[in-house]
Tab-separated table of C-alpha atoms in Angstrom:
chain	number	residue	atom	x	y	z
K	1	UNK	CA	-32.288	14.017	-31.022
K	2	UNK	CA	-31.912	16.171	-28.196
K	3	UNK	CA	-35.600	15.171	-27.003
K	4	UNK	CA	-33.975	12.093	-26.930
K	5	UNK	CA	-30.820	13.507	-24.140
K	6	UNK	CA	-33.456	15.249	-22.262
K	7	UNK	CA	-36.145	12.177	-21.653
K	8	UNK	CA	-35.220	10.889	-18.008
K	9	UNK	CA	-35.477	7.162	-18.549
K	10	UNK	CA	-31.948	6.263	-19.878
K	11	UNK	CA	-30.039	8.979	-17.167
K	12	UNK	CA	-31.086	6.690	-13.852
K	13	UNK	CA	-28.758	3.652	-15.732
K	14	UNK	CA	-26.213	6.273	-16.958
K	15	UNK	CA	-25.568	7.231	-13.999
K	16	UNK	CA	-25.403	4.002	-12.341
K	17	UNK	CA	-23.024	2.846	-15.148
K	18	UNK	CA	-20.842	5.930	-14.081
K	19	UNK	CA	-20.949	5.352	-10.671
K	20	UNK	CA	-19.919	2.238	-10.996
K	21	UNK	CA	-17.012	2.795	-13.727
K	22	UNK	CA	-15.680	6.265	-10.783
K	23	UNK	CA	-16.431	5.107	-7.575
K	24	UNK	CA	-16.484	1.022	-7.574
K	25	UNK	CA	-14.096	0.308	-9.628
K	26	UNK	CA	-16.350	-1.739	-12.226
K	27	UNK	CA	-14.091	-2.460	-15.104
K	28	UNK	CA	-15.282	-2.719	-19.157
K	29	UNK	CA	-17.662	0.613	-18.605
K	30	UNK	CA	-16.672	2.199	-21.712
K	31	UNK	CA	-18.779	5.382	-23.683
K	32	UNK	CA	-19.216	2.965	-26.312
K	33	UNK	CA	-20.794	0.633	-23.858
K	34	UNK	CA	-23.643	3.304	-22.143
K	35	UNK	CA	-24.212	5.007	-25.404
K	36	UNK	CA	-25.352	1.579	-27.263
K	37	UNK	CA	-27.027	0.175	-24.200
K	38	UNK	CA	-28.453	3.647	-23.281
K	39	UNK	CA	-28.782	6.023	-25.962
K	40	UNK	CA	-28.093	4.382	-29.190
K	41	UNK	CA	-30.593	6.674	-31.059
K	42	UNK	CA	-28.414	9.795	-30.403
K	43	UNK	CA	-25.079	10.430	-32.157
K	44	UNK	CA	-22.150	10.013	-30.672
K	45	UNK	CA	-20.814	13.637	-31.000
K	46	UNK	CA	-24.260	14.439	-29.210
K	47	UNK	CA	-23.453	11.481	-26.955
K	48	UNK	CA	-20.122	12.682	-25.545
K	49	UNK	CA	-20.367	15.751	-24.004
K	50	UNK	CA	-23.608	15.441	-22.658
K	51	UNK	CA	-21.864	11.923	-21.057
K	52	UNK	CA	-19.033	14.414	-19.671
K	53	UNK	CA	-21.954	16.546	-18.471
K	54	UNK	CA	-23.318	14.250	-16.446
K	55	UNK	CA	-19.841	12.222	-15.243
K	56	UNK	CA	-18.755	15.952	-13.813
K	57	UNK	CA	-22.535	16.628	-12.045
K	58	UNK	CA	-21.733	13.299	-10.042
K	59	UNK	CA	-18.286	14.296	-9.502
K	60	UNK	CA	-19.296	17.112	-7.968
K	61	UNK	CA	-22.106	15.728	-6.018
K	62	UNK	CA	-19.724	12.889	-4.678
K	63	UNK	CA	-16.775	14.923	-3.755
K	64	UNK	CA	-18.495	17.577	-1.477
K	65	UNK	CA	-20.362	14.609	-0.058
K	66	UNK	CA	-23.384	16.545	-0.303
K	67	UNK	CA	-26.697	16.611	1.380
K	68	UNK	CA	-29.792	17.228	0.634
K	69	UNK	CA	-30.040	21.015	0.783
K	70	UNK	CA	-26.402	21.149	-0.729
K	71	UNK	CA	-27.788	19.117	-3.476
K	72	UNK	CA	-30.755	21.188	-4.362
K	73	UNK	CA	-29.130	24.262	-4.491
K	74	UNK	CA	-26.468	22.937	-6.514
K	75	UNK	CA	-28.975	21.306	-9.499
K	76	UNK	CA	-31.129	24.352	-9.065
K	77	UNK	CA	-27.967	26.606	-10.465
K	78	UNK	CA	-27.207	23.647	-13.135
K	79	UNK	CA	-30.883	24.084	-14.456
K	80	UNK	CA	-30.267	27.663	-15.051
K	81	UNK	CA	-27.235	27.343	-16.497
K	82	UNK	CA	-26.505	27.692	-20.348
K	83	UNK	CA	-26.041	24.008	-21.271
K	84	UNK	CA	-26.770	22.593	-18.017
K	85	UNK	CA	-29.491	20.018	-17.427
K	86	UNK	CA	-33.540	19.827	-17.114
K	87	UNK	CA	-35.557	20.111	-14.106
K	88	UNK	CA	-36.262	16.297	-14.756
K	89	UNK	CA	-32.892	15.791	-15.186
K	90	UNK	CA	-32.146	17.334	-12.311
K	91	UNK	CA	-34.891	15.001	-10.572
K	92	UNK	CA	-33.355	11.575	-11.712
K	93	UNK	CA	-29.918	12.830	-10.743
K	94	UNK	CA	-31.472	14.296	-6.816
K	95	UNK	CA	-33.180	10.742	-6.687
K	96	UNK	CA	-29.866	8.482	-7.863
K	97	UNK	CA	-27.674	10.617	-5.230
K	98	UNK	CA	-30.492	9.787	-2.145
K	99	UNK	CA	-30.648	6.226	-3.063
K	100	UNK	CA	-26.849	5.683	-3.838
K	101	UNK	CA	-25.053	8.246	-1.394
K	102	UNK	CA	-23.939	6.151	1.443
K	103	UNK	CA	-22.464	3.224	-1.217
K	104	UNK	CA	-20.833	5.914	-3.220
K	105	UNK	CA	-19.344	7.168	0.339
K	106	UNK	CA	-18.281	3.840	1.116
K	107	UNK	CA	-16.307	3.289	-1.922
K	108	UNK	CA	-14.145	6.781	-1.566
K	109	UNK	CA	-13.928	5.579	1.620
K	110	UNK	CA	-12.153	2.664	0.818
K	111	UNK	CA	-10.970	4.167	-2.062
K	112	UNK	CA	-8.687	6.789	0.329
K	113	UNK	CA	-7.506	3.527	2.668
K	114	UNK	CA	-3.793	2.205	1.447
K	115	UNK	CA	-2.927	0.253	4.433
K	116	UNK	CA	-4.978	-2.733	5.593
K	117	UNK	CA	-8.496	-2.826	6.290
K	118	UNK	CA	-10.077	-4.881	9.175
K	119	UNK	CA	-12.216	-7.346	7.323
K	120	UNK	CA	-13.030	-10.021	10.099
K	121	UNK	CA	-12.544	-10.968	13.378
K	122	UNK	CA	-13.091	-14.728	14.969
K	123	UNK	CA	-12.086	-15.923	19.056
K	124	UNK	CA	-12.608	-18.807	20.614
K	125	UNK	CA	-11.108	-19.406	24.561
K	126	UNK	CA	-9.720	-22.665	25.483
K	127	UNK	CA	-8.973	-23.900	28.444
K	128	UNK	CA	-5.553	-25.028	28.661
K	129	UNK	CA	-3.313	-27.747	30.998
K	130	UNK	CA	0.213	-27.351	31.325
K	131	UNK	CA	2.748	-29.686	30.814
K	132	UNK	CA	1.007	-33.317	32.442
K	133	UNK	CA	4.677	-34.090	34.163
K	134	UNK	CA	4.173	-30.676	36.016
K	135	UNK	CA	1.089	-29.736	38.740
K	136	UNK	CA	-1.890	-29.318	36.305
K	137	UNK	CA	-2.490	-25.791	35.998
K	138	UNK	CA	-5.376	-24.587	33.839
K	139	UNK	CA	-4.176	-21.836	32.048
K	140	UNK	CA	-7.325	-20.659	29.911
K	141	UNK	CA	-6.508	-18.744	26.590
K	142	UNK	CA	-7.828	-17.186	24.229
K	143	UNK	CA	-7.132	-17.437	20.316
K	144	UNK	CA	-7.982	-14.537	18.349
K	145	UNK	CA	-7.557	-14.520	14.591
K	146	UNK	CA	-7.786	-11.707	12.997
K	147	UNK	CA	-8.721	-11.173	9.071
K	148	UNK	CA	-7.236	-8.115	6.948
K	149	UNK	CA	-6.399	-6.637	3.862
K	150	UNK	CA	-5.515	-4.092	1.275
K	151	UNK	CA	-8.370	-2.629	-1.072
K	152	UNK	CA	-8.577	-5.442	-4.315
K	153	UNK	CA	-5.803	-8.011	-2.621
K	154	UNK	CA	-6.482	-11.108	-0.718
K	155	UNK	CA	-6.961	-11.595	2.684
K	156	UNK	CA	-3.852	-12.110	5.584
K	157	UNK	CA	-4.818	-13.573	8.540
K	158	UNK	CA	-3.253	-13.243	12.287
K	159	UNK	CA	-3.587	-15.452	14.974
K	160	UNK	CA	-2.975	-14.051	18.151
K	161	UNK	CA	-2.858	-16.020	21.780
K	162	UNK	CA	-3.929	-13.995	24.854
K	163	UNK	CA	-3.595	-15.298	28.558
K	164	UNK	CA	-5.866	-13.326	30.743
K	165	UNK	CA	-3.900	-11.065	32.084
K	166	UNK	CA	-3.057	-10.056	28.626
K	167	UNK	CA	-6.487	-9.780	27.825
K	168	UNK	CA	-6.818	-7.952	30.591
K	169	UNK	CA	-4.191	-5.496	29.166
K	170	UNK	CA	-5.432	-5.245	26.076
K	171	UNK	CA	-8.974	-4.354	26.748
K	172	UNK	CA	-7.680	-1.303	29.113
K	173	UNK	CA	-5.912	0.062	26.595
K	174	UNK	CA	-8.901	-0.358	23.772
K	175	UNK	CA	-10.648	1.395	26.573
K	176	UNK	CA	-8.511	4.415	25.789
K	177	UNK	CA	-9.163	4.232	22.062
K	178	UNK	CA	-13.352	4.003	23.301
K	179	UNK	CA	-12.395	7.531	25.674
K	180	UNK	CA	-10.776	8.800	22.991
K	181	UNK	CA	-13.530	8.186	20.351
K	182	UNK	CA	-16.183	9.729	22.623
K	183	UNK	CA	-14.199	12.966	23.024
K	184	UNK	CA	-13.896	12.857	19.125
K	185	UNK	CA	-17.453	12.125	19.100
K	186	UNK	CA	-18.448	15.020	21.838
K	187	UNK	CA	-16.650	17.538	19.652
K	188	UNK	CA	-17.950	16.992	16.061
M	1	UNK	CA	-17.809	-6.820	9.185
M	2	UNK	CA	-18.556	-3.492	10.299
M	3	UNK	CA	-22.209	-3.788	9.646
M	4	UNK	CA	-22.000	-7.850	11.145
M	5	UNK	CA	-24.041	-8.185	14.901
M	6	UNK	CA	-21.967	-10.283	17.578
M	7	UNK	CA	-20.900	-13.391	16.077
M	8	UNK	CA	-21.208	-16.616	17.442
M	9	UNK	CA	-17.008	-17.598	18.605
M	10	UNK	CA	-16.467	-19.955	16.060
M	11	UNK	CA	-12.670	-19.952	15.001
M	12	UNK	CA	-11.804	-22.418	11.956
M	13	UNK	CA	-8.089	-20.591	12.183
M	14	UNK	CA	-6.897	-20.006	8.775
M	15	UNK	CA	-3.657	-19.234	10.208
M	16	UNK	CA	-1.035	-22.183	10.299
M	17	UNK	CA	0.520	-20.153	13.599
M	18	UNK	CA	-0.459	-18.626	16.826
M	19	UNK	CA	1.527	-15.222	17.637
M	20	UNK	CA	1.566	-13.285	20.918
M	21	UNK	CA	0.947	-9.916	20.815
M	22	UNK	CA	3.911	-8.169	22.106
M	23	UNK	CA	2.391	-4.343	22.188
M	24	UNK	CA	-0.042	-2.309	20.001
M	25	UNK	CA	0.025	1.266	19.364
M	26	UNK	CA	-2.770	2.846	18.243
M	27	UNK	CA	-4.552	6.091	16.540
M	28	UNK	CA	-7.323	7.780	15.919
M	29	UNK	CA	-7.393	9.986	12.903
M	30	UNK	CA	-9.863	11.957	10.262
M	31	UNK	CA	-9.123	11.466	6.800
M	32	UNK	CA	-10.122	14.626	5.557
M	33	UNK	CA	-9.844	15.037	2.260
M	34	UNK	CA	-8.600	12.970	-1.047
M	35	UNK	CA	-7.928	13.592	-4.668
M	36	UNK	CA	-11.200	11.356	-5.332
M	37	UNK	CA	-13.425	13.322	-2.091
M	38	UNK	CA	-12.666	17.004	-1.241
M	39	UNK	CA	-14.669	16.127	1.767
M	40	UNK	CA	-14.313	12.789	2.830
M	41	UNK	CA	-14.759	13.778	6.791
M	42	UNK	CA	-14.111	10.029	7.892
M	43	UNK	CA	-13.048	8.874	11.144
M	44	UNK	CA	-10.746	6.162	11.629
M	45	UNK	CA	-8.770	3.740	14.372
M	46	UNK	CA	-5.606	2.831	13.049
M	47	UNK	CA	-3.301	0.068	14.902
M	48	UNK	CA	0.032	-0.907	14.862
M	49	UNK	CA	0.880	-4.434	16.295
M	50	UNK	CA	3.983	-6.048	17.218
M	51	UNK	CA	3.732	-9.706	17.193
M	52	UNK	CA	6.181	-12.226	17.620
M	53	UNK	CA	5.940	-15.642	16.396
M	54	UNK	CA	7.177	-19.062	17.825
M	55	UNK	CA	10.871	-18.496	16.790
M	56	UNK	CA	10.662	-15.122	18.890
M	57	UNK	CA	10.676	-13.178	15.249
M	58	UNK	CA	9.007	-9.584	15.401
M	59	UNK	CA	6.409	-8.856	12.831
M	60	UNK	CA	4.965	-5.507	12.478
M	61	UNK	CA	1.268	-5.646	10.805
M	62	UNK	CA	-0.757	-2.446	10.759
M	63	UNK	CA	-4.435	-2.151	10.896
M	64	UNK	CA	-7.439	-0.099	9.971
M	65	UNK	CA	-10.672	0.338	10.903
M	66	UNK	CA	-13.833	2.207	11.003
M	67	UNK	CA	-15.512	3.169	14.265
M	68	UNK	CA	-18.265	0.743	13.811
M	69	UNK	CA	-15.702	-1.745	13.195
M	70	UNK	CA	-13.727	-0.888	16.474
M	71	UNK	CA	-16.567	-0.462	18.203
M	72	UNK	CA	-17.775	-4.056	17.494
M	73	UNK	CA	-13.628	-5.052	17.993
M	74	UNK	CA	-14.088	-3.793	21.550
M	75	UNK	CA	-17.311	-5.412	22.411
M	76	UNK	CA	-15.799	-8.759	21.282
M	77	UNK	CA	-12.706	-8.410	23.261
M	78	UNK	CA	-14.772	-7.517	26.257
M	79	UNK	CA	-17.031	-10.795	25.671
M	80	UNK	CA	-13.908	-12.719	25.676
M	81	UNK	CA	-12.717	-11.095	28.962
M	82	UNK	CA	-16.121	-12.461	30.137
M	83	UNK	CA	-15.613	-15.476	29.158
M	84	UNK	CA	-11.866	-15.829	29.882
M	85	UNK	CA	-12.878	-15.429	33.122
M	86	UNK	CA	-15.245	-18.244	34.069
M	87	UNK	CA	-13.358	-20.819	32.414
Protein backbone atom coordinates (compact mmCIF):
# COMPACT_ATOMS: atom_id res chain seq x y z
CA UNK A 1 0.00 0.00 0.00
CA UNK A 2 2.65 2.30 0.67
CA UNK A 3 4.15 1.56 -2.97
CA UNK A 4 1.02 2.86 -3.75
CA UNK A 5 1.74 6.66 -1.56
CA UNK A 6 5.13 6.67 -2.97
CA UNK A 7 4.31 6.21 -6.99
CA UNK A 8 4.38 9.95 -8.34
CA UNK A 9 1.40 9.86 -10.66
CA UNK A 10 -1.55 10.66 -8.27
CA UNK A 11 0.75 13.57 -6.13
CA UNK A 12 0.86 16.15 -9.39
CA UNK A 13 -3.39 16.16 -9.00
CA UNK A 14 -3.10 16.08 -5.16
CA UNK A 15 -1.45 18.79 -5.09
CA UNK A 16 -3.34 20.71 -7.53
CA UNK A 17 -6.54 19.70 -5.63
CA UNK A 18 -4.77 21.32 -2.52
CA UNK A 19 -3.75 24.23 -4.08
CA UNK A 20 -6.79 24.90 -5.18
CA UNK A 21 -8.89 24.00 -1.86
CA UNK A 22 -5.63 26.72 0.26
CA UNK A 23 -4.84 29.21 -2.05
CA UNK A 24 -7.97 29.72 -4.63
CA UNK A 25 -10.52 29.30 -2.69
CA UNK A 26 -12.09 26.22 -4.70
CA UNK A 27 -14.93 25.03 -2.59
CA UNK A 28 -16.23 21.02 -2.25
CA UNK A 29 -12.28 19.82 -2.06
CA UNK A 30 -12.81 17.48 0.66
CA UNK A 31 -10.15 14.30 1.80
CA UNK A 32 -12.90 12.17 0.86
CA UNK A 33 -12.92 13.76 -2.53
CA UNK A 34 -8.78 13.39 -3.46
CA UNK A 35 -8.53 10.11 -1.72
CA UNK A 36 -11.40 8.40 -4.05
CA UNK A 37 -10.41 10.33 -7.12
CA UNK A 38 -6.66 9.91 -6.29
CA UNK A 39 -5.77 7.16 -4.15
CA UNK A 40 -8.71 4.99 -3.61
CA UNK A 41 -6.50 1.82 -3.34
CA UNK A 42 -4.87 3.08 -0.08
CA UNK A 43 -6.72 3.21 3.27
CA UNK A 44 -7.84 6.03 4.60
CA UNK A 45 -5.82 5.95 7.90
CA UNK A 46 -2.80 5.60 5.36
CA UNK A 47 -4.54 8.32 3.35
CA UNK A 48 -4.64 11.06 5.99
CA UNK A 49 -1.51 11.83 7.21
CA UNK A 50 0.37 11.35 4.27
CA UNK A 51 -2.53 14.08 2.79
CA UNK A 52 -1.40 16.37 5.89
CA UNK A 53 2.15 15.61 4.74
CA UNK A 54 1.88 16.93 1.68
CA UNK A 55 -0.87 20.00 2.49
CA UNK A 56 2.08 21.28 5.10
CA UNK A 57 5.16 20.75 2.25
CA UNK A 58 3.02 23.30 0.09
CA UNK A 59 2.35 25.39 2.97
CA UNK A 60 5.65 25.80 3.50
CA UNK A 61 6.74 26.20 0.00
CA UNK A 62 3.96 28.93 -0.52
CA UNK A 63 4.49 30.96 2.53
CA UNK A 64 8.31 31.65 2.20
CA UNK A 65 7.50 32.30 -1.44
CA UNK A 66 10.35 30.28 -2.30
CA UNK A 67 12.70 30.00 -5.17
CA UNK A 68 14.36 27.70 -6.74
CA UNK A 69 17.46 27.19 -4.61
CA UNK A 70 15.19 27.76 -1.44
CA UNK A 71 13.15 24.99 -2.78
CA UNK A 72 15.82 22.44 -3.30
CA UNK A 73 17.35 22.75 -0.20
CA UNK A 74 14.21 22.58 1.54
CA UNK A 75 12.93 18.98 -0.26
CA UNK A 76 16.50 17.84 -0.04
CA UNK A 77 16.13 17.97 4.06
CA UNK A 78 12.38 16.49 3.65
CA UNK A 79 13.94 13.43 1.75
CA UNK A 80 16.17 12.76 4.61
CA UNK A 81 13.86 13.13 7.04
CA UNK A 82 12.18 10.19 9.06
CA UNK A 83 8.73 10.14 7.40
CA UNK A 84 9.34 12.71 4.93
CA UNK A 85 8.90 12.16 1.20
CA UNK A 86 10.84 10.38 -1.90
CA UNK A 87 13.27 11.86 -4.15
CA UNK A 88 10.40 11.45 -6.80
CA UNK A 89 8.21 12.88 -4.58
CA UNK A 90 10.23 15.50 -4.05
CA UNK A 91 10.47 15.88 -8.02
CA UNK A 92 6.61 16.15 -8.68
CA UNK A 93 6.32 18.57 -5.78
CA UNK A 94 9.83 20.91 -7.28
CA UNK A 95 7.96 20.62 -10.74
CA UNK A 96 4.13 21.62 -9.40
CA UNK A 97 5.81 24.69 -7.39
CA UNK A 98 7.80 25.97 -10.93
CA UNK A 99 4.75 25.59 -12.95
CA UNK A 100 2.17 26.95 -10.33
CA UNK A 101 4.30 29.61 -8.28
CA UNK A 102 3.31 32.86 -9.73
CA UNK A 103 -0.76 31.75 -9.62
CA UNK A 104 -0.29 30.53 -6.12
CA UNK A 105 1.43 34.15 -5.47
CA UNK A 106 -1.34 35.80 -7.04
CA UNK A 107 -3.97 34.31 -4.97
CA UNK A 108 -2.17 35.25 -1.38
CA UNK A 109 -1.88 38.22 -3.03
CA UNK A 110 -5.32 38.84 -3.32
CA UNK A 111 -5.92 36.81 -0.59
CA UNK A 112 -4.01 39.66 1.87
CA UNK A 113 -6.13 42.68 -0.10
CA UNK A 114 -9.45 43.73 2.12
CA UNK A 115 -10.14 46.96 0.54
CA UNK A 116 -10.98 47.29 -3.16
CA UNK A 117 -9.07 46.09 -5.95
CA UNK A 118 -8.70 48.00 -9.30
CA UNK A 119 -10.34 45.66 -11.74
CA UNK A 120 -10.86 47.96 -14.90
CA UNK A 121 -10.47 51.11 -16.23
CA UNK A 122 -12.46 52.68 -19.48
CA UNK A 123 -12.17 56.82 -20.86
CA UNK A 124 -13.51 58.26 -23.54
CA UNK A 125 -13.06 62.46 -24.16
CA UNK A 126 -15.87 64.39 -25.50
CA UNK A 127 -15.96 67.45 -26.72
CA UNK A 128 -18.39 69.53 -25.07
CA UNK A 129 -20.60 73.03 -25.94
CA UNK A 130 -21.86 75.06 -23.30
CA UNK A 131 -25.10 76.24 -22.78
CA UNK A 132 -26.39 77.21 -26.81
CA UNK A 133 -28.05 80.66 -25.26
CA UNK A 134 -24.40 81.51 -24.11
CA UNK A 135 -21.06 82.12 -26.62
CA UNK A 136 -20.31 78.47 -27.67
CA UNK A 137 -17.42 77.43 -25.80
CA UNK A 138 -15.99 73.96 -26.39
CA UNK A 139 -15.19 72.69 -23.23
CA UNK A 140 -13.64 69.10 -24.03
CA UNK A 141 -13.93 66.45 -21.16
CA UNK A 142 -13.07 63.56 -20.34
CA UNK A 143 -15.21 60.63 -18.70
CA UNK A 144 -13.38 58.14 -16.85
CA UNK A 145 -15.12 55.17 -15.30
CA UNK A 146 -13.50 53.33 -13.18
CA UNK A 147 -14.25 49.45 -12.21
CA UNK A 148 -13.49 48.00 -8.55
CA UNK A 149 -14.02 45.62 -6.02
CA UNK A 150 -13.55 43.54 -2.95
CA UNK A 151 -12.02 39.89 -3.29
CA UNK A 152 -15.43 37.41 -4.11
CA UNK A 153 -18.05 40.61 -4.30
CA UNK A 154 -19.33 42.29 -7.33
CA UNK A 155 -18.07 44.99 -9.11
CA UNK A 156 -18.77 49.11 -8.18
CA UNK A 157 -18.21 51.32 -10.75
CA UNK A 158 -17.16 55.26 -10.68
CA UNK A 159 -17.60 57.66 -13.18
CA UNK A 160 -15.50 60.48 -12.93
CA UNK A 161 -15.57 63.88 -15.28
CA UNK A 162 -12.22 65.67 -15.80
CA UNK A 163 -11.86 69.15 -17.60
CA UNK A 164 -8.34 69.58 -18.71
CA UNK A 165 -6.99 71.42 -16.36
CA UNK A 166 -8.04 68.79 -13.99
CA UNK A 167 -6.51 66.31 -15.98
CA UNK A 168 -3.79 68.24 -16.00
CA UNK A 169 -3.75 68.05 -12.14
CA UNK A 170 -4.24 64.76 -11.84
CA UNK A 171 -1.56 63.40 -14.02
CA UNK A 172 1.15 65.66 -11.99
CA UNK A 173 0.31 64.25 -9.06
CA UNK A 174 0.26 60.38 -10.50
CA UNK A 175 3.61 61.62 -11.58
CA UNK A 176 4.59 61.65 -7.93
CA UNK A 177 3.22 58.18 -7.27
CA UNK A 178 5.58 57.12 -10.80
CA UNK A 179 8.82 59.15 -8.71
CA UNK A 180 7.92 57.53 -5.89
CA UNK A 181 7.68 53.96 -7.35
CA UNK A 182 11.09 54.32 -9.03
CA UNK A 183 12.80 55.25 -5.74
CA UNK A 184 10.96 52.11 -4.30
CA UNK A 185 12.10 50.37 -7.27
CA UNK A 186 15.94 51.79 -7.09
CA UNK A 187 16.12 50.52 -3.52
CA UNK A 188 14.84 46.88 -3.59
CA UNK B 1 -6.46 44.30 -16.00
CA UNK B 2 -3.07 44.42 -14.83
CA UNK B 3 -1.81 42.03 -17.39
CA UNK B 4 -4.43 43.95 -20.27
CA UNK B 5 -2.15 46.13 -23.17
CA UNK B 6 -3.66 49.75 -23.89
CA UNK B 7 -7.20 49.44 -24.56
CA UNK B 8 -8.98 50.87 -27.24
CA UNK B 9 -11.28 54.14 -25.25
CA UNK B 10 -14.41 52.57 -25.49
CA UNK B 11 -16.68 53.62 -22.44
CA UNK B 12 -20.26 51.81 -22.34
CA UNK B 13 -20.55 53.67 -18.64
CA UNK B 14 -22.08 51.31 -16.30
CA UNK B 15 -22.45 54.08 -14.00
CA UNK B 16 -25.96 55.90 -14.00
CA UNK B 17 -23.78 59.22 -12.73
CA UNK B 18 -20.79 61.26 -13.55
CA UNK B 19 -18.79 62.51 -10.29
CA UNK B 20 -15.95 65.05 -10.15
CA UNK B 21 -13.09 64.20 -8.46
CA UNK B 22 -12.64 66.58 -5.70
CA UNK B 23 -8.92 65.36 -4.43
CA UNK B 24 -7.08 61.99 -4.17
CA UNK B 25 -4.61 61.00 -1.69
CA UNK B 26 -2.51 58.41 -2.32
CA UNK B 27 0.16 55.62 -1.01
CA UNK B 28 2.54 53.44 -1.72
CA UNK B 29 3.03 50.56 0.60
CA UNK B 30 4.65 46.79 0.95
CA UNK B 31 2.49 44.30 2.32
CA UNK B 32 4.90 42.31 3.98
CA UNK B 33 3.72 39.60 5.53
CA UNK B 34 0.15 37.71 6.22
CA UNK B 35 -1.19 34.90 8.29
CA UNK B 36 -1.61 32.96 4.80
CA UNK B 37 2.32 34.30 3.36
CA UNK B 38 5.15 34.92 5.91
CA UNK B 39 6.68 36.56 2.94
CA UNK B 40 4.37 38.09 0.77
CA UNK B 41 6.99 41.09 -0.25
CA UNK B 42 4.23 42.85 -2.48
CA UNK B 43 4.17 46.31 -3.52
CA UNK B 44 1.17 48.27 -3.73
CA UNK B 45 -0.52 51.93 -4.74
CA UNK B 46 -3.30 52.55 -2.62
CA UNK B 47 -5.78 55.67 -3.32
CA UNK B 48 -8.15 57.48 -1.54
CA UNK B 49 -10.70 59.60 -3.61
CA UNK B 50 -13.06 62.19 -2.71
CA UNK B 51 -15.77 62.53 -5.15
CA UNK B 52 -18.72 64.48 -5.12
CA UNK B 53 -21.75 63.77 -7.01
CA UNK B 54 -24.40 66.08 -8.73
CA UNK B 55 -26.17 67.02 -5.41
CA UNK B 56 -22.60 68.24 -4.16
CA UNK B 57 -22.61 64.90 -1.73
CA UNK B 58 -18.96 63.70 -0.74
CA UNK B 59 -18.21 60.09 -1.28
CA UNK B 60 -15.07 58.60 -0.11
CA UNK B 61 -14.09 55.30 -2.26
CA UNK B 62 -10.66 53.80 -1.70
CA UNK B 63 -8.60 51.99 -4.17
CA UNK B 64 -5.95 49.39 -4.72
CA UNK B 65 -3.67 48.46 -7.06
CA UNK B 66 -0.66 46.68 -8.17
CA UNK B 67 2.24 48.46 -9.85
CA UNK B 68 1.51 46.98 -13.16
CA UNK B 69 -1.90 48.11 -12.68
CA UNK B 70 -0.84 51.79 -11.84
CA UNK B 71 1.58 51.74 -14.16
CA UNK B 72 -0.91 51.00 -17.02
CA UNK B 73 -3.47 53.68 -14.86
CA UNK B 74 -0.81 56.29 -15.58
CA UNK B 75 -0.15 55.59 -19.16
CA UNK B 76 -3.93 55.85 -19.79
CA UNK B 77 -4.33 59.07 -18.03
CA UNK B 78 -1.41 60.43 -19.94
CA UNK B 79 -3.09 59.21 -23.39
CA UNK B 80 -6.08 61.07 -22.36
CA UNK B 81 -4.05 64.26 -21.60
CA UNK B 82 -2.97 63.69 -25.26
CA UNK B 83 -5.95 63.52 -26.44
CA UNK B 84 -7.73 66.10 -24.24
CA UNK B 85 -5.60 68.28 -25.79
CA UNK B 86 -6.24 68.24 -29.53
CA UNK B 87 -9.82 68.15 -29.24
Amino acid sequence: MAGELEGSKSLSGLLSGLAQDAFHGHPGITEELLHSQLYPEVPLEEFRPFLAKMRGILKSIASADMDFNQLEAFLTAQTKKQGGITCEQAAVISKFWKSHKTRIRESLVNQSRWDNGLRGLSWRVDGKSQSRHSAQIDTPVAIIELEFGKSGQESEFLCLEFDEVKVKQTLKRLSEVEESISTLMQAA
Amino acid sequence: MAESPLREPVLDAKSEVTCQLIDFQWKLGMAVSSDQCRSLKYPYVAVMLKVADHSGQVNSKSIEMTIPQFQNFYRQFKEIAAVIETV
